[in-house]
Structure formats: structure tokens, C-alpha cells
Short mmCIF file of C-alpha atoms in Angstrom, two decimals:
data_model
loop_
_atom_site.label_atom_id
_atom_site.label_comp_id
_atom_site.label_asym_id
_atom_site.label_seq_id
_atom_site.Cartn_x
_atom_site.Cartn_y
_atom_site.Cartn_z
CA MET A 838 310.20 -177.76 80.60
CA PRO A 839 308.72 -176.08 77.65
CA LEU A 840 310.56 -173.08 76.19
CA VAL A 841 309.32 -169.69 77.30
CA ASN A 842 309.54 -168.55 73.45
CA ALA A 843 308.15 -171.60 71.86
CA VAL A 844 305.47 -170.92 69.12
CA GLN A 845 302.20 -172.36 70.37
CA PRO A 846 299.16 -173.11 68.19
CA PHE A 847 296.60 -170.59 68.36
CA PRO A 848 292.84 -170.21 67.67
CA HIS A 849 291.42 -167.22 65.65
CA ILE A 850 289.89 -164.54 67.76
CA GLY A 851 286.43 -163.63 66.72
CA CYS A 852 286.85 -159.93 67.31
CA SER A 853 286.04 -157.46 64.38
CA ASN A 854 289.07 -155.11 65.23
CA HIS A 855 291.54 -157.87 66.07
CA ARG A 856 294.15 -158.68 63.23
CA LEU A 857 293.92 -162.28 63.62
CA LEU A 858 290.49 -162.07 61.94
CA SER A 859 292.40 -161.63 58.60
CA PRO A 860 292.35 -165.18 56.85
CA CYS A 861 295.98 -164.36 55.66
CA PHE A 862 297.63 -163.77 58.91
CA SER A 863 300.27 -166.10 58.34
CA PHE A 864 302.19 -168.61 60.71
CA ALA A 865 305.40 -166.49 60.00
CA GLU A 866 303.61 -163.08 61.32
CA HIS A 867 302.57 -165.06 64.32
CA ARG A 868 306.32 -165.68 65.16
CA LEU A 869 307.12 -161.85 64.50
CA PHE A 870 304.39 -160.75 66.58
CA PRO A 871 303.55 -163.38 69.16
CA THR A 872 302.09 -160.45 71.85
CA GLN A 873 299.34 -160.04 69.47
CA LEU A 874 297.93 -163.48 70.34
CA LYS A 875 297.21 -161.86 73.88
CA VAL A 876 294.78 -159.06 72.61
CA SER A 877 291.17 -159.61 73.46
CA CYS A 878 288.06 -157.98 73.35
CA SER A 879 284.96 -157.95 75.67
CA HIS A 880 282.94 -159.82 72.94
CA ALA A 881 285.52 -162.03 71.72
CA ARG A 882 284.70 -165.90 71.31
CA LEU A 883 286.82 -168.75 70.29
CA THR A 884 285.85 -170.35 67.06
CA ASN A 885 286.27 -173.86 66.30
CA LYS A 886 290.08 -174.15 65.35
CA TYR A 887 289.29 -177.04 62.92
CA LYS A 888 286.90 -174.93 60.71
CA ARG A 889 288.56 -172.32 58.09
CA GLU A 890 287.38 -168.82 58.38
CA TYR A 891 284.21 -167.83 56.62
CA THR A 892 284.69 -165.67 53.42
CA SER A 893 281.85 -163.67 51.72
CA VAL A 894 281.85 -161.73 48.49
CA MET A 895 279.49 -158.69 48.17
CA ILE A 896 279.05 -157.45 44.38
CA VAL A 897 277.21 -154.50 43.54
CA PRO A 898 278.02 -154.01 39.73
CA THR A 899 278.93 -150.57 38.50
CA GLY A 900 276.78 -147.94 36.45
CA ILE A 901 273.58 -150.12 36.49
CA GLY A 902 271.34 -147.87 38.48
CA ALA A 903 271.36 -150.09 41.61
CA SER A 904 268.74 -148.92 44.11
CA ILE A 905 271.43 -149.80 46.75
CA GLY A 906 275.15 -149.21 45.67
CA GLY A 907 274.37 -147.13 42.69
CA PHE A 908 275.15 -143.84 44.59
CA ALA A 909 277.95 -142.47 46.35
CA GLY A 910 278.66 -145.17 48.95
CA ASP A 911 275.13 -145.89 49.89
CA ALA A 912 276.00 -149.63 49.99
CA LEU A 913 278.63 -149.08 52.44
CA PRO A 914 276.24 -149.62 55.52
CA VAL A 915 275.66 -153.11 54.19
CA ALA A 916 279.45 -153.85 53.72
CA ARG A 917 279.91 -152.81 57.13
CA THR A 918 277.23 -154.91 58.49
CA LEU A 919 278.23 -157.95 56.78
CA ALA A 920 281.76 -157.46 57.75
CA SER A 921 280.73 -157.60 61.30
CA VAL A 922 279.06 -161.11 60.73
CA VAL A 923 281.72 -162.79 58.41
CA ASP A 924 285.49 -163.31 59.03
CA CYS A 925 286.56 -161.92 55.86
CA LEU A 926 284.70 -159.64 53.19
CA ILE A 927 285.73 -159.36 49.59
CA SER A 928 284.22 -156.38 47.71
CA HIS A 929 284.84 -153.63 45.19
CA PRO A 930 285.27 -149.89 45.03
CA ASN A 931 281.77 -149.36 43.82
CA VAL A 932 280.61 -150.89 47.12
CA LEU A 933 283.51 -149.47 49.32
CA ASN A 934 284.01 -146.07 47.94
CA ALA A 935 282.08 -143.01 49.24
CA ALA A 936 283.74 -140.01 47.68
CA MET A 937 285.06 -138.00 50.35
CA LEU A 938 284.10 -140.58 53.07
CA TYR A 939 285.35 -143.88 53.80
CA TRP A 940 285.22 -146.58 56.50
CA PRO A 941 288.21 -148.53 57.42
CA MET A 942 287.16 -152.24 58.23
CA PRO A 943 290.31 -154.59 58.83
CA ASN A 944 288.56 -157.71 57.60
CA VAL A 945 287.56 -156.22 54.34
CA LEU A 946 289.44 -156.71 50.80
CA TYR A 947 289.13 -153.97 48.53
CA VAL A 948 289.38 -155.63 45.17
CA GLU A 949 288.98 -153.77 41.71
CA GLY A 950 286.31 -155.20 39.55
CA TYR A 951 288.31 -156.78 36.66
CA ALA A 952 290.48 -158.37 39.37
CA LEU A 953 287.32 -159.72 41.21
CA ASP A 954 286.28 -161.42 37.87
CA ARG A 955 289.63 -163.20 37.46
CA PHE A 956 289.54 -164.13 41.20
CA ALA A 957 286.15 -165.81 40.54
CA GLU A 958 287.34 -167.65 37.65
CA GLY A 959 290.32 -169.06 39.64
CA ALA A 960 292.73 -167.37 37.43
CA TRP A 961 293.99 -165.03 40.20
CA SER A 962 294.35 -165.19 43.90
CA LEU A 963 294.40 -162.43 46.36
CA LEU A 964 297.53 -161.62 48.50
CA PRO A 965 296.62 -159.55 51.66
CA VAL A 966 299.41 -156.81 52.47
CA HIS A 967 300.54 -154.84 55.12
CA GLN A 968 300.70 -151.44 53.12
CA ASN A 969 300.98 -150.68 49.37
CA ARG A 970 303.11 -148.05 47.90
CA VAL A 971 300.36 -146.01 46.05
CA GLY A 972 301.22 -143.88 43.05
CA LEU A 973 298.91 -141.07 41.66
CA VAL A 974 298.14 -140.36 38.13
CA LEU A 975 296.83 -136.89 37.29
CA ASP A 976 295.06 -136.36 33.83
CA ALA A 977 297.08 -133.52 31.93
CA GLY A 978 293.56 -132.18 30.84
CA MET A 979 292.76 -131.00 34.22
CA GLU A 980 292.86 -127.32 35.04
CA GLU A 981 295.47 -125.90 37.40
CA GLU A 982 293.17 -125.42 40.31
CA LEU A 983 291.69 -129.00 40.09
CA ARG A 984 295.07 -130.23 39.95
CA VAL A 985 296.32 -128.45 42.95
CA ARG A 986 292.98 -129.61 44.74
CA HIS A 987 293.79 -133.27 44.24
CA LEU A 988 297.44 -132.85 45.37
CA GLN A 989 296.24 -131.19 48.50
CA VAL A 990 293.93 -134.20 49.12
CA ALA A 991 297.08 -136.46 48.52
CA ASP A 992 299.11 -134.65 50.97
CA ALA A 993 296.27 -134.43 53.48
CA THR A 994 296.05 -138.25 53.52
CA ARG A 995 299.58 -138.59 53.95
CA ALA A 996 299.89 -136.13 56.91
CA SER A 997 296.54 -136.91 58.64
CA LEU A 998 295.87 -140.63 57.89
CA GLY A 999 299.55 -141.73 57.45
CA LEU A 1000 298.81 -143.04 54.00
CA PRO A 1001 301.64 -144.26 51.57
CA VAL A 1002 301.21 -142.04 48.49
CA ILE A 1003 304.66 -142.12 47.36
CA GLU A 1004 304.67 -140.01 44.03
CA TYR A 1005 302.45 -138.56 41.35
CA ILE A 1006 302.60 -138.04 37.60
CA VAL A 1007 300.88 -136.17 35.13
CA THR A 1008 299.84 -137.96 31.78
CA ASP A 1009 301.60 -136.62 28.82
CA THR A 1010 298.46 -136.10 26.82
CA PRO A 1011 294.85 -135.02 28.15
CA LEU A 1012 292.90 -138.35 28.40
CA GLU A 1013 289.75 -136.83 27.09
CA VAL A 1014 287.20 -138.95 28.78
CA GLU A 1015 283.73 -139.56 27.09
CA LYS A 1016 280.73 -140.92 28.64
CA TRP A 1017 277.27 -142.11 27.66
CA VAL A 1018 274.57 -144.62 28.38
CA ASP A 1019 274.42 -147.81 26.43
CA PRO A 1020 271.04 -147.82 24.68
CA MET A 1021 270.87 -151.69 24.75
CA SER A 1022 271.69 -152.24 28.19
CA GLY A 1023 270.64 -149.02 29.96
CA GLN A 1024 274.20 -148.89 31.66
CA SER A 1025 276.58 -145.97 31.88
CA THR A 1026 279.77 -146.68 29.95
CA GLY A 1027 282.34 -144.58 27.92
CA ARG A 1028 286.05 -144.50 26.77
CA MET A 1029 289.22 -142.57 26.70
CA LYS A 1030 290.40 -140.87 23.62
CA HIS A 1031 294.06 -141.35 24.58
CA PRO A 1032 294.17 -144.59 26.71
CA ASP A 1033 298.04 -144.88 25.89
CA SER A 1034 298.82 -141.78 27.67
CA LEU A 1035 297.58 -143.42 31.01
CA LEU A 1036 299.27 -146.66 30.28
CA ARG A 1037 302.63 -144.60 29.98
CA ALA A 1038 302.00 -142.78 33.11
CA VAL A 1039 301.18 -145.94 35.10
CA SER A 1040 304.33 -147.71 33.63
CA ALA A 1041 306.55 -144.82 34.69
CA LEU A 1042 305.20 -145.03 38.32
CA VAL A 1043 305.65 -148.89 38.48
CA ASN A 1044 308.91 -149.30 36.81
CA GLN A 1045 310.61 -145.99 38.25
CA SER A 1046 308.83 -145.31 41.45
CA ARG A 1047 308.06 -148.80 42.42
CA VAL A 1048 304.62 -148.36 43.21
CA ASN A 1049 302.40 -151.48 43.65
CA ALA A 1050 298.90 -149.70 43.60
CA VAL A 1051 297.74 -146.58 41.43
CA ALA A 1052 294.99 -143.96 41.81
CA VAL A 1053 294.03 -142.45 38.51
CA VAL A 1054 292.21 -138.97 38.61
CA ALA A 1055 290.90 -138.32 35.08
CA ARG A 1056 289.22 -134.88 33.94
CA PHE A 1057 285.58 -135.75 33.32
CA PRO A 1058 283.50 -133.60 30.84
CA ASP A 1059 280.95 -130.98 32.52
CA ASP A 1060 277.22 -131.62 32.27
CA ASN A 1061 276.14 -130.30 35.68
CA SER A 1062 272.83 -129.02 33.83
CA SER A 1063 271.60 -132.22 32.31
CA GLU A 1064 268.31 -134.23 33.45
CA ASP A 1065 270.26 -137.27 34.29
CA VAL A 1066 272.66 -135.31 36.70
CA ASP A 1067 269.54 -133.90 38.22
CA ASP A 1068 267.99 -137.34 38.91
CA TYR A 1069 271.16 -138.67 40.34
CA ARG A 1070 271.48 -135.79 42.92
CA GLN A 1071 267.82 -136.75 43.89
CA GLY A 1072 268.62 -140.35 44.34
CA LYS A 1073 267.32 -141.65 41.04
CA GLY A 1074 268.67 -142.95 38.01
CA ILE A 1075 272.12 -143.98 36.84
CA ASP A 1076 275.61 -142.68 37.84
CA LEU A 1077 276.84 -141.54 34.65
CA LEU A 1078 280.53 -141.39 35.92
CA ALA A 1079 280.69 -145.10 37.27
CA GLY A 1080 280.63 -146.87 33.63
CA VAL A 1081 283.71 -145.10 32.35
CA GLU A 1082 285.39 -145.34 35.67
CA ALA A 1083 285.25 -149.06 35.49
CA VAL A 1084 286.71 -148.93 31.80
CA ILE A 1085 289.67 -147.09 33.25
CA SER A 1086 290.64 -149.23 36.08
CA HIS A 1087 289.98 -152.30 34.20
CA MET A 1088 292.46 -151.30 31.69
CA VAL A 1089 295.09 -150.66 34.26
CA VAL A 1090 294.74 -153.83 36.34
CA LYS A 1091 294.45 -155.81 33.14
CA GLU A 1092 297.80 -154.50 31.92
CA PHE A 1093 299.81 -154.37 35.25
CA GLU A 1094 298.06 -156.74 37.33
CA ILE A 1095 298.10 -154.21 40.59
CA PRO A 1096 295.13 -152.64 42.60
CA CYS A 1097 293.75 -149.44 40.76
CA ALA A 1098 290.71 -147.39 41.48
CA HIS A 1099 289.46 -144.13 40.04
CA ALA A 1100 288.23 -140.67 40.86
CA PRO A 1101 286.93 -138.39 38.50
CA ALA A 1102 287.89 -134.80 38.35
CA LEU A 1103 284.88 -132.15 38.28
CA PRO A 1104 284.50 -128.59 39.45
CA PRO A 1105 282.21 -128.27 42.64
CA MET A 1106 278.43 -128.27 41.73
CA ALA A 1107 275.94 -125.57 42.59
CA LEU A 1108 274.40 -125.90 45.68
CA THR A 1109 270.85 -127.57 45.95
CA THR A 1110 268.58 -127.90 48.71
CA SER A 1111 267.08 -131.00 47.43
CA LEU A 1112 269.79 -133.20 47.48
CA SER A 1113 269.37 -137.06 48.14
CA PRO A 1114 271.48 -138.31 51.27
CA LYS A 1115 272.67 -141.13 48.93
CA SER A 1116 274.36 -138.69 46.71
CA ALA A 1117 275.55 -136.19 49.15
CA ALA A 1118 279.06 -137.85 49.92
CA GLU A 1119 280.00 -136.46 46.43
CA GLU A 1120 279.10 -132.91 46.99
CA ILE A 1121 280.87 -131.98 50.24
CA GLY A 1122 284.25 -131.12 48.81
CA TYR A 1123 286.21 -130.72 45.71
CA THR A 1124 287.29 -134.32 44.97
CA PHE A 1125 286.23 -138.02 45.08
CA LEU A 1126 289.85 -139.16 45.74
CA PRO A 1127 290.17 -139.80 49.69
CA CYS A 1128 288.38 -143.13 49.54
CA VAL A 1129 290.26 -144.29 46.72
CA LEU A 1130 293.48 -143.57 48.21
CA ALA A 1131 292.43 -145.21 51.89
CA GLY A 1132 290.98 -148.21 49.71
CA LEU A 1133 294.24 -148.73 47.69
CA SER A 1134 296.72 -148.31 50.65
CA SER A 1135 295.63 -151.69 52.07
CA ALA A 1136 294.14 -153.52 48.84
CA PRO A 1137 295.33 -156.98 48.29
CA GLN A 1138 297.95 -157.79 45.54
CA TYR A 1139 296.81 -159.88 42.49
CA LEU A 1140 298.71 -163.16 41.65
CA LYS A 1141 298.25 -165.35 38.57
CA ALA A 1142 297.33 -168.56 40.08
CA ALA A 1143 298.38 -170.54 37.24
CA ASN A 1144 301.96 -169.49 37.51
CA TYR A 1145 302.62 -171.12 40.79
CA LEU A 1146 300.76 -174.59 40.18
CA ASP A 1147 302.46 -177.56 41.79
CA SER A 1148 301.64 -180.89 39.97
CA SER A 1149 301.19 -182.69 43.45
CA SER A 1150 298.97 -180.05 44.89
CA PRO A 1151 295.57 -178.51 43.69
CA ARG A 1152 296.59 -175.42 45.22
CA PRO A 1153 299.66 -173.24 44.39
CA LEU A 1154 302.43 -173.81 46.91
CA VAL A 1155 303.24 -170.10 47.26
CA LEU A 1156 299.40 -169.51 48.09
CA GLN A 1157 299.18 -172.25 50.62
CA LYS A 1158 299.10 -170.20 53.70
CA ASP A 1159 298.67 -166.43 52.96
CA CYS A 1160 296.49 -166.20 49.75
CA LEU A 1161 292.88 -166.31 49.00
CA MET A 1162 291.34 -168.19 46.09
CA ALA A 1163 287.95 -168.66 44.85
CA SER A 1164 287.69 -171.94 46.54
CA ASP A 1165 287.74 -170.14 49.70
CA VAL A 1166 284.71 -168.13 49.12
CA ASP A 1167 281.52 -169.40 51.18
CA SER A 1168 278.95 -166.89 50.06
CA VAL A 1169 278.20 -164.34 47.15
CA ILE A 1170 275.65 -161.62 47.59
CA LEU A 1171 274.49 -159.51 44.62
CA PRO A 1172 271.37 -157.93 43.37
CA ALA A 1173 268.64 -160.24 41.86
CA ASP A 1174 268.88 -158.84 38.39
CA ALA A 1175 272.53 -158.54 37.94
CA CYS A 1176 273.72 -162.05 37.92
CA GLY A 1177 275.05 -162.09 34.48
CA GLY A 1178 278.58 -160.71 35.18
CA ASP A 1179 281.80 -162.73 34.62
CA GLY A 1180 282.33 -162.80 38.45
CA ALA A 1181 278.88 -163.97 39.38
CA LEU A 1182 278.82 -166.62 36.71
CA ALA A 1183 282.22 -167.78 37.62
CA PHE A 1184 281.01 -168.27 41.24
CA ALA A 1185 277.93 -170.05 40.14
CA ALA A 1186 279.66 -172.45 37.77
CA THR A 1187 280.69 -175.87 38.79
CA PHE A 1188 284.49 -176.56 39.04
CA PRO A 1189 286.20 -179.88 39.69
CA LYS A 1190 287.27 -180.10 43.41
CA ARG A 1191 285.45 -176.71 44.31
CA ILE A 1192 282.43 -176.30 46.28
CA LYS A 1193 280.18 -173.81 44.85
CA PRO A 1194 279.60 -170.93 47.18
CA LEU A 1195 276.00 -170.03 48.38
CA ILE A 1196 274.59 -167.47 45.89
CA ILE A 1197 272.41 -164.87 47.77
CA VAL A 1198 270.59 -162.44 45.43
CA VAL A 1199 268.50 -159.43 46.85
CA GLU A 1200 265.22 -158.45 45.38
CA GLU A 1201 264.93 -154.99 46.68
CA ASN A 1202 268.11 -154.01 45.18
CA ASP A 1203 266.89 -153.65 41.76
CA THR A 1204 268.84 -152.43 38.50
CA VAL A 1205 268.37 -151.74 34.86
CA LEU A 1206 269.37 -155.01 34.12
CA ASN A 1207 267.31 -158.41 33.75
CA ASP A 1208 269.85 -161.03 34.27
CA THR A 1209 268.37 -163.15 36.97
CA PRO A 1210 269.18 -166.38 38.38
CA ASP A 1211 266.22 -168.13 36.95
CA LYS A 1212 266.91 -166.80 33.27
CA LEU A 1213 270.73 -167.77 33.74
CA GLY A 1214 269.92 -171.16 35.21
CA ILE A 1215 271.83 -170.24 38.50
CA GLU A 1216 270.92 -172.01 41.86
CA ALA A 1217 270.40 -169.26 44.30
CA ILE A 1218 268.41 -168.28 47.57
CA LYS A 1219 266.29 -165.21 46.85
CA VAL A 1220 265.86 -162.62 49.66
CA SER A 1221 263.75 -159.61 49.87
CA ASN A 1222 266.53 -157.34 51.22
CA TYR A 1223 269.85 -157.09 52.78
CA TRP A 1224 268.48 -157.74 56.32
CA GLU A 1225 267.59 -161.05 55.23
CA ALA A 1226 270.63 -161.67 53.09
CA ILE A 1227 272.79 -160.80 56.21
CA GLY A 1228 270.49 -163.43 58.21
CA VAL A 1229 271.18 -166.25 55.61
CA VAL A 1230 275.01 -165.66 55.76
CA ALA A 1231 274.85 -165.82 59.70
CA ALA A 1232 273.20 -169.07 59.40
CA HIS A 1233 275.34 -170.46 56.64
CA LYS A 1234 278.27 -169.46 58.81
CA ALA A 1235 277.03 -171.26 61.72
CA GLY A 1236 276.36 -174.36 59.71
CA VAL A 1237 272.93 -174.13 59.82
CA GLU A 1238 270.58 -174.61 56.74
CA PRO A 1239 269.07 -171.23 56.22
CA ASN A 1240 265.69 -172.66 55.30
CA SER A 1241 265.38 -174.35 58.76
CA LEU A 1242 264.90 -170.73 60.23
CA ARG A 1243 261.71 -170.35 58.21
CA ARG A 1244 258.29 -171.68 58.66
CA ASN A 1245 257.60 -175.12 56.73
CA LYS A 1246 260.52 -174.59 54.65
CA ILE A 1247 262.01 -177.98 55.57
CA SER A 1248 260.23 -181.03 53.60
CA ASN A 1249 260.93 -184.56 54.15
CA ILE A 1250 264.30 -185.90 52.95
CA ASN A 1251 264.51 -187.14 49.30
CA TYR A 1252 265.19 -190.77 48.55
CA SER A 1253 267.93 -191.25 46.07
CA MET A 1254 267.31 -193.89 43.31
CA HIS A 1255 270.82 -194.07 42.40
CA SER A 1256 272.37 -197.22 42.92
#
């Protein structure tokens, strides 16, 4: 007679709001929460228990004037749709942030861009978490009113969303952010005059407050009257803030190896009646911070894979069940002319004992770059738009050759002349 409380093997449940969708729902968690296995949804379906879950990565590089993903969260609808098709979606703040808006998706991993590159290279792995302890860094260069507004946002997310925002700290020196457009690439970029001040503030939160994720709010220079800002508000041009935002978060993640995202501090802009819907999320409040805190609250932690290798296994022992590695990625979706980043190149490269993911490039999402698959020697499926990209992903997940869905795209099988 079987024991009543015996742990039984279980299939994954294909329901988008079910916790079992997580690729890192571990055997230990199953023992702790056995009742969760009884949850079902009307559209739930049992998947083949002998196939691992399907993981996609969606990339839209920051500050490159992307037609989709170059504004205030305008790539978020793509991510929401893609997340409903795949088991796990990995993306970064430029895709998932929408200033005052955000959208919780239980099977989406919020991964900062520098960490995503290291993940793609196989140097880091992603460890999904139940919840992070989030710390907040405020730039000493912020005016009192802006500082109070951002603290009110932090308190609001704690009271209304229950987010674990633990403590805040003010930098000991104004960061003095500068931003500009690179004349060679056309990308937005920038720097901080006092980066050490930021690193000291983050170090205090990590070592004294024991936070394991950090939101940074830096005071950005006012340029509300510039022509570039007017273009951005009308859904054109480049996000002038995004490039240096990436510089800031990359610096923190590289130094401390924890999740980080940035929100710029700016005074509210004058009302305009010609505002593009793509830019509107940034103008409905005093801050861009809500989406950052929401994303960081459940962002995966980063682990250096090399620290855990065992000579008898190609996969780190501590990562066997709970962590995601680059070898777990099945497909990567990105703009067709933005394939030159570290992450994209790493996913497209050939590694021993690692099957390359399907690379899907979207032609409609044009940018200021010209890093195409053909130019870089990357094998990729070219699609016109994200509608087609998601269709290719659905076919790939089903184990169907995507070209078999097209007219006359399957030719006679090739003969191999190799002996």
C-alpha cells in the first residue's frame, strides 16, 4: 500500500499562471508545496514529461533607436505574447520596463544586459528566486522634491504591491551624469563623473543591509527643449537616456554580480498634445521607478558557472536542478540589424557539447545599427515582424521545422558525400 504523503513524479502543467511553468521549480519545492500540483486551469495541457521546457531569449539592445523597444516599454506587448507561447522567457530591462507601468509575468526572467551577455557566453548562470531583498540608491545630486517623490514611490510599492524594498541610501557625492550620442555608431551613451560614489553606496547596501538586488536613481541633466527630446516624445529618434542608464547598471552588475536596474530622475515635462503612445508611459508621473522595483523584486540571481564545475560533469553540480545556463536556451529573437552585441554573438557561436539556439531576426524592428546576420556570418531565420517571429517560435517549440509551414520552402533532402 503506497504511503499517503509519498512524493510522486509529476508532469509540467502548461498554464501561463501556474508556478510549475518555472524551469527552476525544484524537486525540493515540490516536497514543500505538494498541494500546488493539484492546481489546474481550463486551458491547461499536459506536456511530454520527457522533454525539457522551452526557453527563449528576447533582446532589444538599449539606446539604438529600435522601432520596437526603443521607447517607454513599447516592446512589452511582444514579450507578453512570447511569454504565452514559451515555457520560460529571458529578457532585459529595456524590454520589460515601462516607466510608471509594468506587467507581472511568472515565467519571465528579468536579467540586466551585462549579466545577459555573461549568461550567453556560459560564464554565468541564472538562479530563479522566490524574492529578492531590494535596496535603493538615490543620487545626492537630486533636489529635495525629487528625492521625496522617489521615496514615496518606494513606500507605495511596499504598501500596495508588497515589494521587498528594504532600505535606501544617498550617495556621498553627486554622480553628475553626462549623456550624448556616439557620432560613430549613432547610439546613445554617457558616463558618471563620480562612479566611485555609486559603488560605495551599493557596497554599503550589500554588506550592511544584506540586499541582493539594487535599484539606482541618478539625477539626469535637463534638456526638455532639445530637438532630440521632441522627436522621442513623438515616437521617433533615439532614447537619449537609455545608453548611459546601461552604463550605470552594467557597472554595478560587473562589480557586485547581483541584479541591478536604473531609473533616471527628471522633473516632469511640460504637457504636450502631440505625445506618441510609445513614449507616454514616461510622462504619466514623477518617476520611472515602479517598473524597476517590480522587476528587481523577483529577478534571478547570477552565479559564476566556473566556480561550481565538477570534473565528472559538463554541468556545474550546484546548478543541476535549479539554474538556467546558456545551453538551456532554445531560441533567441532580436532586431535584424542589431546582431553584433556580445550576447547575440555568443548565442550564435559554436561551443563544444552545446547546441546552438535558433536565431530569429526581425526586419521590421530597424535600428541605427547595421550589424546584420549576413555581415557577421550568423545563421539566422529572417522574419518580417514579431507576428512571424512568434509563429516560428511556436513551430520550433512543437518540434516542427518552421519552413515546413511555408509554401515550397522544403526541398529534397541533401546527399552527404562524407564517408
